[in-house]
XYZ file of N, CA and C in Angstrom:
201
model
N -133.251 131.001 217.132
C -131.845 130.172 217.050
C -132.598 129.394 215.604
N -131.818 129.500 214.471
C -132.233 129.414 213.338
C -130.856 128.084 213.402
N -131.775 126.684 212.531
C -131.006 125.930 212.599
C -130.940 125.614 209.787
N -129.606 125.159 210.055
C -128.906 124.606 208.930
C -128.593 123.691 208.703
N -129.500 122.853 207.911
C -128.402 121.268 208.044
C -128.399 121.002 206.418
N -126.724 120.771 205.989
C -126.502 120.812 204.667
C -125.646 119.419 204.089
N -127.108 118.605 203.708
C -126.960 116.985 202.727
C -125.675 117.054 200.930
N -124.509 116.774 201.795
C -124.128 116.421 200.599
C -124.406 115.485 199.658
N -124.138 115.332 199.383
C -124.265 113.767 198.068
C -123.055 114.009 197.829
N -121.975 112.003 198.149
C -120.556 112.510 197.526
C -120.529 110.822 196.885
N -120.935 110.974 195.605
C -120.145 110.058 194.469
C -119.606 108.759 195.038
N -119.987 107.548 194.813
C -119.913 106.190 195.636
C -118.778 105.861 194.521
N -118.270 105.960 193.948
C -116.561 105.124 192.894
C -116.007 106.756 193.390
N -116.235 106.992 193.227
C -114.631 108.343 192.549
C -114.952 108.881 194.042
N -116.129 109.423 194.806
C -115.880 110.553 196.204
C -116.030 111.890 196.144
N -116.276 112.214 194.336
C -116.733 113.572 194.400
C -118.149 113.771 194.949
N -118.399 115.082 194.898
C -119.758 116.327 195.815
C -120.430 116.015 194.319
N -121.275 116.974 194.574
C -122.811 116.867 193.445
C -122.715 115.761 192.383
N -123.188 114.525 193.568
C -124.491 113.660 193.096
C -125.772 113.179 193.279
N -125.653 112.241 192.932
C -127.661 112.104 192.351
C -127.082 110.786 193.260
N -128.761 110.883 193.595
C -129.061 108.780 194.048
C -129.933 107.862 192.469
N -129.253 106.937 192.624
C -130.145 106.455 191.387
C -130.527 104.944 191.361
N -131.445 105.154 191.967
C -132.135 103.345 191.840
C -131.993 102.227 191.417
N -131.713 101.290 191.265
C -132.159 99.830 189.598
C -132.378 98.300 190.736
N -132.833 97.794 190.435
C -133.121 96.937 190.880
C -131.867 95.738 190.077
N -132.132 94.453 190.366
C -131.248 93.526 189.955
C -131.573 92.443 190.214
N -131.916 90.700 189.938
C -132.757 89.738 190.304
C -133.364 90.203 191.250
N -134.657 91.052 192.187
C -135.227 91.373 192.093
C -135.504 91.762 193.449
N -133.329 92.372 193.781
C -133.525 93.204 195.073
C -132.768 95.243 194.511
N -132.938 95.583 195.048
C -133.295 96.718 194.166
C -131.889 97.933 195.154
N -131.413 98.868 194.317
C -130.124 98.585 195.135
C -130.776 100.620 194.449
N -129.877 101.675 195.104
C -129.475 102.838 195.564
C -127.445 103.383 195.426
N -127.321 103.466 194.328
C -126.215 103.966 194.165
C -125.769 105.793 194.153
N -124.630 106.262 194.262
C -124.982 108.369 194.198
C -124.205 108.188 193.747
N -124.094 109.041 191.878
C -123.418 108.799 190.631
C -123.568 110.293 190.229
N -122.696 110.975 189.978
C -121.631 112.348 189.524
C -122.428 111.903 187.515
N -122.563 113.761 187.740
C -122.986 113.544 185.787
C -122.343 111.992 185.216
N -120.801 112.013 185.684
C -120.178 111.185 184.738
C -120.494 109.918 184.650
N -120.552 109.401 185.979
C -120.930 107.944 186.415
C -122.081 107.273 186.180
N -122.243 109.033 185.683
C -124.686 107.877 186.087
C -124.438 107.927 184.143
N -123.195 108.694 183.396
C -123.668 108.708 182.233
C -123.283 106.969 181.364
N -121.990 107.338 182.327
C -121.535 105.374 182.292
C -122.629 104.841 182.083
N -123.287 104.407 184.150
C -123.515 103.315 183.999
C -124.558 103.925 183.130
N -125.265 104.281 182.934
C -126.432 104.454 181.896
C -126.102 103.655 180.009
N -124.744 103.590 179.411
C -124.755 103.921 178.978
C -124.504 102.715 178.439
N -123.905 102.080 179.640
C -123.589 100.286 179.551
C -125.199 98.953 180.002
N -125.823 100.229 180.353
C -127.481 99.374 180.486
C -128.735 99.665 179.628
N -128.106 100.530 178.754
C -128.541 100.674 177.262
C -129.060 99.534 177.185
N -127.847 98.867 176.140
C -128.728 97.832 174.963
C -130.000 96.725 176.136
N -129.490 96.501 177.300
C -130.046 95.878 178.020
C -131.593 96.417 178.903
N -131.730 97.791 178.362
C -132.758 98.585 178.666
C -133.961 98.813 177.015
N -132.863 98.915 176.214
C -133.906 98.518 175.016
C -134.537 97.374 175.170
N -133.611 96.290 174.974
C -133.375 94.724 174.817
C -135.396 94.042 175.235
N -135.173 94.727 176.386
C -135.646 94.843 177.978
C -137.135 95.023 177.361
N -138.236 93.986 178.738
C -139.500 94.390 179.287
C -139.497 95.515 180.399
N -140.551 97.154 180.373
C -140.915 96.870 181.651
C -141.833 96.861 181.646
N -141.323 96.126 183.957
C -142.444 96.177 184.295
C -142.977 96.798 185.258
N -144.401 96.814 185.492
C -144.660 97.685 186.150
C -145.571 97.271 187.524
N -146.079 98.026 188.787
C -147.087 97.095 189.954
C -146.876 96.032 190.444
N -147.991 96.292 191.049
C -147.818 94.551 191.244
C -146.692 94.108 192.462
N -147.276 92.662 192.993
C -146.135 92.157 193.576
C -144.543 91.529 193.798
N -144.747 91.653 191.879
C -143.278 91.063 191.666
C -143.484 90.003 190.502
N -142.081 89.693 190.348
C -142.103 88.128 189.133
C -142.698 86.819 190.202
N -143.461 86.320 189.096
C -144.135 85.076 189.725
C -143.647 83.690 188.925
N -142.628 82.815 189.713
C -141.783 82.564 189.665
C -143.029 80.523 188.796
N -143.065 80.660 187.752
C -143.335 78.861 186.838
C -142.543 77.774 187.671
N -143.256 76.907 188.178
C -142.869 75.306 189.301
C -143.177 73.915 187.940
């Protein structure tokens, strides 16, 4: 007997189907949120000025604090 499992992502903000998982980080914590295309665009538009002004950080073990 064959089985088929279907996973449907639901938008975390408005409950609609067809969402995609978006991963982002804020103050050393990584988050995931499932958003449909419209809410994803709102999220990206809200962050765009900060992304444009910010610096990309890659690799390593995270930020180092100066004491």
